[in-house]
mmCIF file of C-alpha atoms in Angstrom:
data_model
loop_
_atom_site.group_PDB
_atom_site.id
_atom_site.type_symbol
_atom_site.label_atom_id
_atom_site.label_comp_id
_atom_site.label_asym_id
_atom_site.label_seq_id
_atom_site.Cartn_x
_atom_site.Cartn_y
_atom_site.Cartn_z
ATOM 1 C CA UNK A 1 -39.295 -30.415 30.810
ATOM 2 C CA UNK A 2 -36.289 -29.993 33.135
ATOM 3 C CA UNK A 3 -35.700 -26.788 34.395
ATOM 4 C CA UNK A 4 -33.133 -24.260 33.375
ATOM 5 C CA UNK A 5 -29.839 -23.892 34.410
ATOM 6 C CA UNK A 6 -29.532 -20.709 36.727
ATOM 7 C CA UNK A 7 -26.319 -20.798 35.647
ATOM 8 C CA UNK A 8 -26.572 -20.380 32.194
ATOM 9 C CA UNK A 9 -26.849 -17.150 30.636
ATOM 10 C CA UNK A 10 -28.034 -16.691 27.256
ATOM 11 C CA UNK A 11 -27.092 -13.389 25.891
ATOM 12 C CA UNK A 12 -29.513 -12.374 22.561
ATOM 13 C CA UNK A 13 -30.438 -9.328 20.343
ATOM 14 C CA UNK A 14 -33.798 -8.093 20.818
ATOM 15 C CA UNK A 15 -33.913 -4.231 20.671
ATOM 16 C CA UNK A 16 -37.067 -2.527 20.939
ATOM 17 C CA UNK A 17 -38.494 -1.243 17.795
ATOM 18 C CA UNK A 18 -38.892 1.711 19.184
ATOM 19 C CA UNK A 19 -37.351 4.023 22.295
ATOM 20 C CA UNK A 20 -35.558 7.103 23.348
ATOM 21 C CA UNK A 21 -32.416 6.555 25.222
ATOM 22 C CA UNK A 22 -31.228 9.442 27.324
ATOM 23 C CA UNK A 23 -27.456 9.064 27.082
ATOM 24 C CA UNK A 24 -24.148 10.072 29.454
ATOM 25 C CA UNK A 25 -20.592 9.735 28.050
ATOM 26 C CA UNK A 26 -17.336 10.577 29.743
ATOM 27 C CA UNK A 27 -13.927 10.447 28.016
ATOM 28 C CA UNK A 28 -11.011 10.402 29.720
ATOM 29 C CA UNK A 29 -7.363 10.556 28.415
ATOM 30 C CA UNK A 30 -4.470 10.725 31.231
ATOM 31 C CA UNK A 31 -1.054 10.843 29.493
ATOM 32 C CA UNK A 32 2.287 11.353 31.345
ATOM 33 C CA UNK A 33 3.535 14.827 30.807
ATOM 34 C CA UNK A 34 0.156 16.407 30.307
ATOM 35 C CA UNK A 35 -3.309 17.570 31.708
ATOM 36 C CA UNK A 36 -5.697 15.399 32.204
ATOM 37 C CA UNK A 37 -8.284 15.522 29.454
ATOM 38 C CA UNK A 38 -12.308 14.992 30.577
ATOM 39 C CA UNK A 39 -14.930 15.718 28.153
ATOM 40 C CA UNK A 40 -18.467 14.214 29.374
ATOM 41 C CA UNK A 41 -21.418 14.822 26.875
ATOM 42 C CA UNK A 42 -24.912 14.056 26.908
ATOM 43 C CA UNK A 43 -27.851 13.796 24.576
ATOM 44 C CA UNK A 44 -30.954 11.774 23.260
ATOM 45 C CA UNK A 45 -31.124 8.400 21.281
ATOM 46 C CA UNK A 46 -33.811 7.417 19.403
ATOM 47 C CA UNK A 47 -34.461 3.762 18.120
ATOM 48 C CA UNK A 48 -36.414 3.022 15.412
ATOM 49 C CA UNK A 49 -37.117 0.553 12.628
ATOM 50 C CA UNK A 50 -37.361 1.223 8.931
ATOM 51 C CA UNK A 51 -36.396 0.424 5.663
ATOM 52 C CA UNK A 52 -35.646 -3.335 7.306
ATOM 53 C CA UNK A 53 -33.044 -2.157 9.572
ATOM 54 C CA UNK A 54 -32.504 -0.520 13.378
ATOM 55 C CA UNK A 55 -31.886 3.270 13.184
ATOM 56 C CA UNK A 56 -30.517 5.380 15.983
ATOM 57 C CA UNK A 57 -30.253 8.664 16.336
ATOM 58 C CA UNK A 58 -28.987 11.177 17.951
ATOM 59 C CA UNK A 59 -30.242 14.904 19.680
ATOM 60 C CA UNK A 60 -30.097 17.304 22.251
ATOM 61 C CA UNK A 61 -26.341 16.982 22.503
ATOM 62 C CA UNK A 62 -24.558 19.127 25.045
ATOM 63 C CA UNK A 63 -21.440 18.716 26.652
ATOM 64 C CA UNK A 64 -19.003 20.147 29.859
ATOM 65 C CA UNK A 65 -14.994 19.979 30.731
ATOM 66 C CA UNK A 66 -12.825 19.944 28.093
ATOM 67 C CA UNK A 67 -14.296 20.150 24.190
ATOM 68 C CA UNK A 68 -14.417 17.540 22.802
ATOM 69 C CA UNK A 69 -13.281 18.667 19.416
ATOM 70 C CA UNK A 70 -10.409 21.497 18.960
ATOM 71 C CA UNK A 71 -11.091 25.422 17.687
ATOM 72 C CA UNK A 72 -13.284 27.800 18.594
ATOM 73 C CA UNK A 73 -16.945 27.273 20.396
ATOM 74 C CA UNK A 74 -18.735 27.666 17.104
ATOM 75 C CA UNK A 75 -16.909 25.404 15.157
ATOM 76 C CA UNK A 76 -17.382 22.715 18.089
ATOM 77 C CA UNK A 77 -20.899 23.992 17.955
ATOM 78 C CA UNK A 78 -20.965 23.291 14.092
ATOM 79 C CA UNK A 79 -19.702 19.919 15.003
ATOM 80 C CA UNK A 80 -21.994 18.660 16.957
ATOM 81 C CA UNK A 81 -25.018 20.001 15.334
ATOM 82 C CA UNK A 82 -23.121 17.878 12.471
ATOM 83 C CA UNK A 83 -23.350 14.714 14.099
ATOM 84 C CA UNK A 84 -26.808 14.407 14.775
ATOM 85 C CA UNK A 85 -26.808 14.014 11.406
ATOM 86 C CA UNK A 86 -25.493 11.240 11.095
ATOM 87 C CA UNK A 87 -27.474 7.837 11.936
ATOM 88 C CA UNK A 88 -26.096 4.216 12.645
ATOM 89 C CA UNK A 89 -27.708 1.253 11.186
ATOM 90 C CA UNK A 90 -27.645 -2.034 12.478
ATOM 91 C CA UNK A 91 -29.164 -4.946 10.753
ATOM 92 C CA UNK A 92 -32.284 -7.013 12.338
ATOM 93 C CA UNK A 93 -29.817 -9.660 13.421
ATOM 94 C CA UNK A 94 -27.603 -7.102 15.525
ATOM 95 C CA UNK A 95 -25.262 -6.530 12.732
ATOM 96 C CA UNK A 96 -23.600 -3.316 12.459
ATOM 97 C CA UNK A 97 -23.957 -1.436 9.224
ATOM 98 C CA UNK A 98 -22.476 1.248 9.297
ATOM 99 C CA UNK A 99 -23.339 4.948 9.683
ATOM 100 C CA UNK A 100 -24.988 7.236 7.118
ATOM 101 C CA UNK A 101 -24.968 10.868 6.943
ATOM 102 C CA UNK A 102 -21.258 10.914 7.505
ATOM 103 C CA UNK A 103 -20.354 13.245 4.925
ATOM 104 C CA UNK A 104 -22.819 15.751 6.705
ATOM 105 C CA UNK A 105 -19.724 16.563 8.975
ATOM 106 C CA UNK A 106 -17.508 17.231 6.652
ATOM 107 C CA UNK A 107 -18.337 21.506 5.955
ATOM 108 C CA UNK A 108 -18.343 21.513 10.037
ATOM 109 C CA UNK A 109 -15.165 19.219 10.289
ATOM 110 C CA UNK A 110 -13.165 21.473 7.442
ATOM 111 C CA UNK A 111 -13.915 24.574 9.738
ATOM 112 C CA UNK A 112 -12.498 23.099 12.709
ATOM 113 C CA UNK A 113 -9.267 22.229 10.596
ATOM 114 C CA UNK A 114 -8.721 25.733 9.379
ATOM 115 C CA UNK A 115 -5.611 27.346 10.076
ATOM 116 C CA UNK A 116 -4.194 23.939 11.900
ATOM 117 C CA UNK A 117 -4.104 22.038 8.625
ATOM 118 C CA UNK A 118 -2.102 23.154 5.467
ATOM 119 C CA UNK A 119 -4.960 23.528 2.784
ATOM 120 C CA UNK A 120 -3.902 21.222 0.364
ATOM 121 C CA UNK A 121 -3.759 17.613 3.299
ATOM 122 C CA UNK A 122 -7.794 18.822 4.352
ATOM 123 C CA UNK A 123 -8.960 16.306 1.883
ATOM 124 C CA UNK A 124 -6.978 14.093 3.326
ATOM 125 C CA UNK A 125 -7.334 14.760 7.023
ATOM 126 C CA UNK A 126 -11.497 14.734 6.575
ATOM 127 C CA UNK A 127 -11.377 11.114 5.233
ATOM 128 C CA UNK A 128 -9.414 10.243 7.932
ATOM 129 C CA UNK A 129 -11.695 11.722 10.190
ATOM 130 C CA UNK A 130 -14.539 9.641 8.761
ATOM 131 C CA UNK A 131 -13.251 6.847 8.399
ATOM 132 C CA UNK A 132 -11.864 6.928 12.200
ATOM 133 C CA UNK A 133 -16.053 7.636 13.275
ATOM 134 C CA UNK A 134 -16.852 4.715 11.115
ATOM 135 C CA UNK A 135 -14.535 2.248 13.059
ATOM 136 C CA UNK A 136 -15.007 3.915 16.244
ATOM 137 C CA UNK A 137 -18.997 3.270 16.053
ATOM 138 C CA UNK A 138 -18.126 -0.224 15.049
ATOM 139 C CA UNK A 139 -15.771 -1.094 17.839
ATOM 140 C CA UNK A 140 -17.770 0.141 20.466
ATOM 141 C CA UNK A 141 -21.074 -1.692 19.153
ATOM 142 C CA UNK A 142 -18.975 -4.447 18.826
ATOM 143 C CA UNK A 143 -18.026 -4.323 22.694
ATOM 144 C CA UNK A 144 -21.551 -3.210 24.030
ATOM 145 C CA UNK A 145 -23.495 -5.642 21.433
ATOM 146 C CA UNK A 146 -22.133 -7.235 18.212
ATOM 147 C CA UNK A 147 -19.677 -9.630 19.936
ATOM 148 C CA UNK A 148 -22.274 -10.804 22.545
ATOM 149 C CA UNK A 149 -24.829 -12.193 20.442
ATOM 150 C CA UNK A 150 -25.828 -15.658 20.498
ATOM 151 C CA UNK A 151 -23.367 -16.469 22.861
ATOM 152 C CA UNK A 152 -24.394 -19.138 25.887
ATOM 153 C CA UNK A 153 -22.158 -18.479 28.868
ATOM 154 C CA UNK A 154 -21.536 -20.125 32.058
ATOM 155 C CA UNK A 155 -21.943 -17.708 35.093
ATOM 156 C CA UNK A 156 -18.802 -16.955 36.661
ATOM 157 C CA UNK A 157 -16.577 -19.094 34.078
ATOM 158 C CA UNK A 158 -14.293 -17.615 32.284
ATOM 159 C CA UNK A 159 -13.521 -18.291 28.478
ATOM 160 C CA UNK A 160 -10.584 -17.305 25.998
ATOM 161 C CA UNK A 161 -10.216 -16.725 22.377
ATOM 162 C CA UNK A 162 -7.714 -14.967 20.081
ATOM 163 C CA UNK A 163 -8.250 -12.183 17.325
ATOM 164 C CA UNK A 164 -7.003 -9.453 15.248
ATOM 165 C CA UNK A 165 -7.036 -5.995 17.007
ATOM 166 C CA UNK A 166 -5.072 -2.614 16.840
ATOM 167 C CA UNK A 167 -2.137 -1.935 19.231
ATOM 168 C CA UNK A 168 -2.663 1.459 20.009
ATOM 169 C CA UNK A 169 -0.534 4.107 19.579
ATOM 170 C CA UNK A 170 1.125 1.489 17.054
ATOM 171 C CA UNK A 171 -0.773 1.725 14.344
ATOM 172 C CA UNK A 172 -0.468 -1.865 13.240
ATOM 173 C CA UNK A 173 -3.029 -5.004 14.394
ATOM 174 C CA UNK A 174 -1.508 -7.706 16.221
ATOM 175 C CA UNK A 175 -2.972 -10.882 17.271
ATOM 176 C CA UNK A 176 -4.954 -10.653 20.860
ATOM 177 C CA UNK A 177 -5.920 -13.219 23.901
ATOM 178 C CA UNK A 178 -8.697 -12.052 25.051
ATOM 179 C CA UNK A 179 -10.253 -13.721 28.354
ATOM 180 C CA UNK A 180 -13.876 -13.023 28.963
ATOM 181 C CA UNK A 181 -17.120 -13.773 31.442
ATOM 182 C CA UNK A 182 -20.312 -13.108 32.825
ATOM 183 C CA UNK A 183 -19.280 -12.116 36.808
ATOM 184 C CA UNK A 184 -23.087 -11.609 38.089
ATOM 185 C CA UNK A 185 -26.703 -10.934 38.085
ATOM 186 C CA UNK A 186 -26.693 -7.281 38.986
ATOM 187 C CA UNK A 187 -29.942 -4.103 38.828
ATOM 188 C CA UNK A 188 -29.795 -2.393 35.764
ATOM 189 C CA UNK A 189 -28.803 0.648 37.490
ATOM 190 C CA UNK A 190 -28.809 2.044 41.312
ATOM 191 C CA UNK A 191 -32.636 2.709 40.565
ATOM 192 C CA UNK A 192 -33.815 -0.841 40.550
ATOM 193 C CA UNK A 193 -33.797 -3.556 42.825
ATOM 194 C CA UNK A 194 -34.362 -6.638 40.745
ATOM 195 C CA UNK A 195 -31.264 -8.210 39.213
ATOM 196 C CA UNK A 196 -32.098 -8.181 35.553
ATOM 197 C CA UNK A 197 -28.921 -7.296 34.070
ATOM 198 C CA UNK A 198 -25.227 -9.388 34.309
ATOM 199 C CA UNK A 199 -22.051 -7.824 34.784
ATOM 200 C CA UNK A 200 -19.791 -8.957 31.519
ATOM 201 C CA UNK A 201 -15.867 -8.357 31.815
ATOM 202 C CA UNK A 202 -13.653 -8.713 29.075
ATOM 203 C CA UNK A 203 -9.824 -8.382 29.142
ATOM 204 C CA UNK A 204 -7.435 -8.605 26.101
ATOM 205 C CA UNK A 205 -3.433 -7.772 25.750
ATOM 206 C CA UNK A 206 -1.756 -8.592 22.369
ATOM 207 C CA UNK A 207 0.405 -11.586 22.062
ATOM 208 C CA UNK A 208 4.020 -10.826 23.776
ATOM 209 C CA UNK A 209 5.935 -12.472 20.924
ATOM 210 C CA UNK A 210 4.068 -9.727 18.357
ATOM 211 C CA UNK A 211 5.773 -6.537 20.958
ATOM 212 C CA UNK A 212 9.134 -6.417 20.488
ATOM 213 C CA UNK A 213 8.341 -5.543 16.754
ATOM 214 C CA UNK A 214 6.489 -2.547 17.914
ATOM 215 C CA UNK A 215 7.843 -1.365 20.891
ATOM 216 C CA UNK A 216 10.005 1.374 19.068
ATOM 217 C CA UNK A 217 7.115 3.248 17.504
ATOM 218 C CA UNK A 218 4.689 2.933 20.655
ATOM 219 C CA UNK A 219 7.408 3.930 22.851
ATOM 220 C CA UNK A 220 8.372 6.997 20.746
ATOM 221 C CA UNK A 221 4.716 8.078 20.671
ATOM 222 C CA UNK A 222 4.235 8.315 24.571
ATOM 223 C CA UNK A 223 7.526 10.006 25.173
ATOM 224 C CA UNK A 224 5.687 12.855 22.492
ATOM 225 C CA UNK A 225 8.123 15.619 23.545
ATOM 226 C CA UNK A 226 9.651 14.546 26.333
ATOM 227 C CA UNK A 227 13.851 12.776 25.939
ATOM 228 C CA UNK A 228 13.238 9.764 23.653
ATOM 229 C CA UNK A 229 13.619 6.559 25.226
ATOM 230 C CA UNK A 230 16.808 4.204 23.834
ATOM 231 C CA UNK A 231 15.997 0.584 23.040
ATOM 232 C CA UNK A 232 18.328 -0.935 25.757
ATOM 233 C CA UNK A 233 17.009 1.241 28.196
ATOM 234 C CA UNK A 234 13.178 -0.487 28.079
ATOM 235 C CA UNK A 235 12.188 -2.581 30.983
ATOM 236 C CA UNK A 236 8.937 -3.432 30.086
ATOM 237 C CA UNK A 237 6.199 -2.717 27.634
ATOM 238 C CA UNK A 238 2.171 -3.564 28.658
ATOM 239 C CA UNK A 239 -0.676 -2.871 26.444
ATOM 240 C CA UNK A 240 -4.144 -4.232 27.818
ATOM 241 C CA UNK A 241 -7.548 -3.612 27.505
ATOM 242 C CA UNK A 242 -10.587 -3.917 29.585
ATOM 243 C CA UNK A 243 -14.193 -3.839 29.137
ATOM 244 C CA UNK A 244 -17.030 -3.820 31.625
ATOM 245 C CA UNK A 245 -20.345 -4.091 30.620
ATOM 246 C CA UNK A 246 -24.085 -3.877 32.262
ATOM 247 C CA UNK A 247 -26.336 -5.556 29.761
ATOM 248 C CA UNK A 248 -30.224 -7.410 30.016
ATOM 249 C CA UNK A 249 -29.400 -10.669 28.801
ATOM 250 C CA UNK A 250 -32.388 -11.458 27.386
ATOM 251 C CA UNK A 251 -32.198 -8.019 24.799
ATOM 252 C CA UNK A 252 -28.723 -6.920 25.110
ATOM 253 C CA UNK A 253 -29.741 -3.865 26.266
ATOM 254 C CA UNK A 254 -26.433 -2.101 27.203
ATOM 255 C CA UNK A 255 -26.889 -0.215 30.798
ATOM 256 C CA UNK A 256 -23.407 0.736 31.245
ATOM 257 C CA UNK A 257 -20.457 0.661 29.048
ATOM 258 C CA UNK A 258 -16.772 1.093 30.155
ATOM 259 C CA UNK A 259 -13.496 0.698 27.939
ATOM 260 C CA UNK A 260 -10.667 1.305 28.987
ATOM 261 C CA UNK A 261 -7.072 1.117 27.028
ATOM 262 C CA UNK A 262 -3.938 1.366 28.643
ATOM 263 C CA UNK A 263 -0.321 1.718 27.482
ATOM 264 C CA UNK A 264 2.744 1.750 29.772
ATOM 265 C CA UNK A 265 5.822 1.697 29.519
ATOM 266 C CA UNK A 266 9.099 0.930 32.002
ATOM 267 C CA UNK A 267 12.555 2.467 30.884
ATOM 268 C CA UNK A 268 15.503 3.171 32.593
ATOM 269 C CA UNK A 269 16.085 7.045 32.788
ATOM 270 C CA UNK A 270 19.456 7.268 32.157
ATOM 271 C CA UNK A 271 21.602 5.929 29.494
ATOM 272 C CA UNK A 272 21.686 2.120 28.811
ATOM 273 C CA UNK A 273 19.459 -0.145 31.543
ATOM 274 C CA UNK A 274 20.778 0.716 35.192
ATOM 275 C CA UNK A 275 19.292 4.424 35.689
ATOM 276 C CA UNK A 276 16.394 4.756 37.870
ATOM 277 C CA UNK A 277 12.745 3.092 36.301
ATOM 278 C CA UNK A 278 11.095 6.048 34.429
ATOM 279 C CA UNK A 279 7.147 5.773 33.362
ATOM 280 C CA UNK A 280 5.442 6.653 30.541
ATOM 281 C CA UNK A 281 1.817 6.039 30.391
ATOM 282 C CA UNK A 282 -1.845 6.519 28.462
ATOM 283 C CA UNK A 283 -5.076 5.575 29.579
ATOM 284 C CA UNK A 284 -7.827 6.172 27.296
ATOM 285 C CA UNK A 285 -11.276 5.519 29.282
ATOM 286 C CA UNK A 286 -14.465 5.545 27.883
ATOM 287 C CA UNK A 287 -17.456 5.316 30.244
ATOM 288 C CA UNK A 288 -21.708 5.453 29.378
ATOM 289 C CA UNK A 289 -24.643 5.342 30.741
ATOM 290 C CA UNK A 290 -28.079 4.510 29.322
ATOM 291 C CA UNK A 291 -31.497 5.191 30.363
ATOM 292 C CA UNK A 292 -34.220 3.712 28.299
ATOM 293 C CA UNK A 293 -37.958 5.450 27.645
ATOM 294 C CA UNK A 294 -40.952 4.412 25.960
ATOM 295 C CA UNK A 295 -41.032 6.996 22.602
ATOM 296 C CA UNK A 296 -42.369 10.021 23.422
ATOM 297 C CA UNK A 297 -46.057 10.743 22.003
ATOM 298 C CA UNK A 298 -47.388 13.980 20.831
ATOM 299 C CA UNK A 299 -49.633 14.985 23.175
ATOM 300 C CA UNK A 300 -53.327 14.665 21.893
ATOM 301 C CA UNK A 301 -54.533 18.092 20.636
ATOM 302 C CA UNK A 302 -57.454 19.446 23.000
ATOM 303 C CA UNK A 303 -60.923 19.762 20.957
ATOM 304 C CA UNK A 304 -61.432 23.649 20.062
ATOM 305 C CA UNK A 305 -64.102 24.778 21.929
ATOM 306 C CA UNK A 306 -66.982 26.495 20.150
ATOM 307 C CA UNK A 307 -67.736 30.223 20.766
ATOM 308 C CA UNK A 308 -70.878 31.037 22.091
ATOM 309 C CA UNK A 309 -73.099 33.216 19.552
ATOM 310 C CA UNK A 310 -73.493 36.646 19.881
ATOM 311 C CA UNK A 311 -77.167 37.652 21.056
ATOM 312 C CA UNK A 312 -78.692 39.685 17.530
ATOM 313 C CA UNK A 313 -79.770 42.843 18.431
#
């Protein structure tokens, strides 16, 4: 038998059927003409199989900066207590299901909306909500797993494909070239030595031809508040996204996930197209970190000890 290409990496699902994964996320939002918004939570997955599929679930969430849901601390409270609820299933083949449990958010959810949503659009606004966790926990699967598996990649080449994806801040899909490879070997995290993991980068902009159509409506969202922006007066429009991913080839064990999206765009301040260039920009960043454990055991229970007799009188 010949032996096998260092060059090659073969990227496969193989998840433990059982672990706890102690879990960091940070979100980031930076948006021209406001604060900065941080919210980094953490908490405890735990893998499992049953009922023929891979179950994880979540615990122990807690969180610091910003909230990471609007109202008061109890309702964010409610919210998160919510959430552990709810359980995503992915099939033995690394196909995401879906998640169940979702509609255990929805009492929590309503109480957050309160007051900041006329009563009679609440319906309306909680299937929103779900709907937006469904796709959310899809897409980033998708990015840290789904899209990986199976695939045979050549270290250090880089491929290209097209697909379907949502402009953001458009709310319409437009087709994408993506452009994607495996950089490196690299450790898993700064705690090991060995290189067991590879670096994966992917990086995908819609198709120029499909921007002009919705420039208007992406442009009009990041101005928000601020002077609207005239159609003659845009320079330049850029939408892009890029993922970087620390994986184990071999499982598809994500490490380290981060996704960033970014949307500029280049006007001229004043009226028509010869003022001075004027900015307006969102970046949406998404980082986490995973630790994996062996399941925690109850510990063994310690053998009562017998009481020594009283003498009789």
């Amino acid at each position: 038998m010949g032996r096998a290409d260092p060059k090659l990496v073969r990227l496969r699902f193989d998840w433990p059927a059982a672990a706890e994964v102690q879990a960091t996320q940070r979100r980031t939002r930076t948006r021209t003409g406001h604060a900065p918004v941080t919210t980094t939570t953490r908490f405890t997955q735990r893998l499992e199989r049953r009922e023929g599929a891979l179950r994880i679930s979540t615990s122990g969430t807690t969180w610091e900066g910003d909230a990471p849901y609007p109202g008061p601390p109890a309702a964010v409270e409610g919210v998160l207590r919510a959430a552990e609820r709810v359980v995503q299933v992915v099939s033995p083949e690394g196909e995401f299901r879906g998640l169940e449990g979702v509609e255990a958010l929805r009492p929590a959810l309503a109480r957050v909306l309160a007051g900041s949503v006329p009563p009679e659009q609440v319906e309306r606004a909680l299937g929103f909500a779900e709907s937006s966790m469904q796709a959310q926990a899809q897409e980033m699967w998708n990015l840290a797993v789904g899209f990986w598996i199976g695939a045979d990649l050549e270290l250090g080449e880089r491929y290209g494909m097209r697909t379907e994806a949502e402009v953001p801040l458009a709310h319409a899909e437009a087709e994408f070239e993506q452009e994607f490879s495996v950089r490196r070997r690299v450790p898993c995290s700064a705690r090991d030595r060995e290189e067991r993991c590879v670096e994966v980068t992917l990086r995908s902009a819609p198709d120029p031809a499909a921007l002009p159509a919705l420039a208007r409506g992406v442009v009009a969202q990041l101005a928000g508040g601020e002077a609207p922006v005239a159609a003659e007066a845009l320079r330049e429009l850029v939408v892009e996204n890029e993922l970087l991913l620390v994986t184990e080839p071999a499982r598809l064990l994500p490490h380290r996930v981060v996704w960033t999206r970014t949307v500029r765009a280049t006007a001229a301040a004043g009226e028509g197209a010869g003022g001075e260039p004027r900015l307006l920009e969102q970046v949406d960043r998404h980082e986490a970190d995973y630790r994996y454990d062996a399941p925690r055991k109850k510990p063994p229970r310690k053998p009562k000890r017998a009481q020594p007799r009283s003498a009789s009188r």
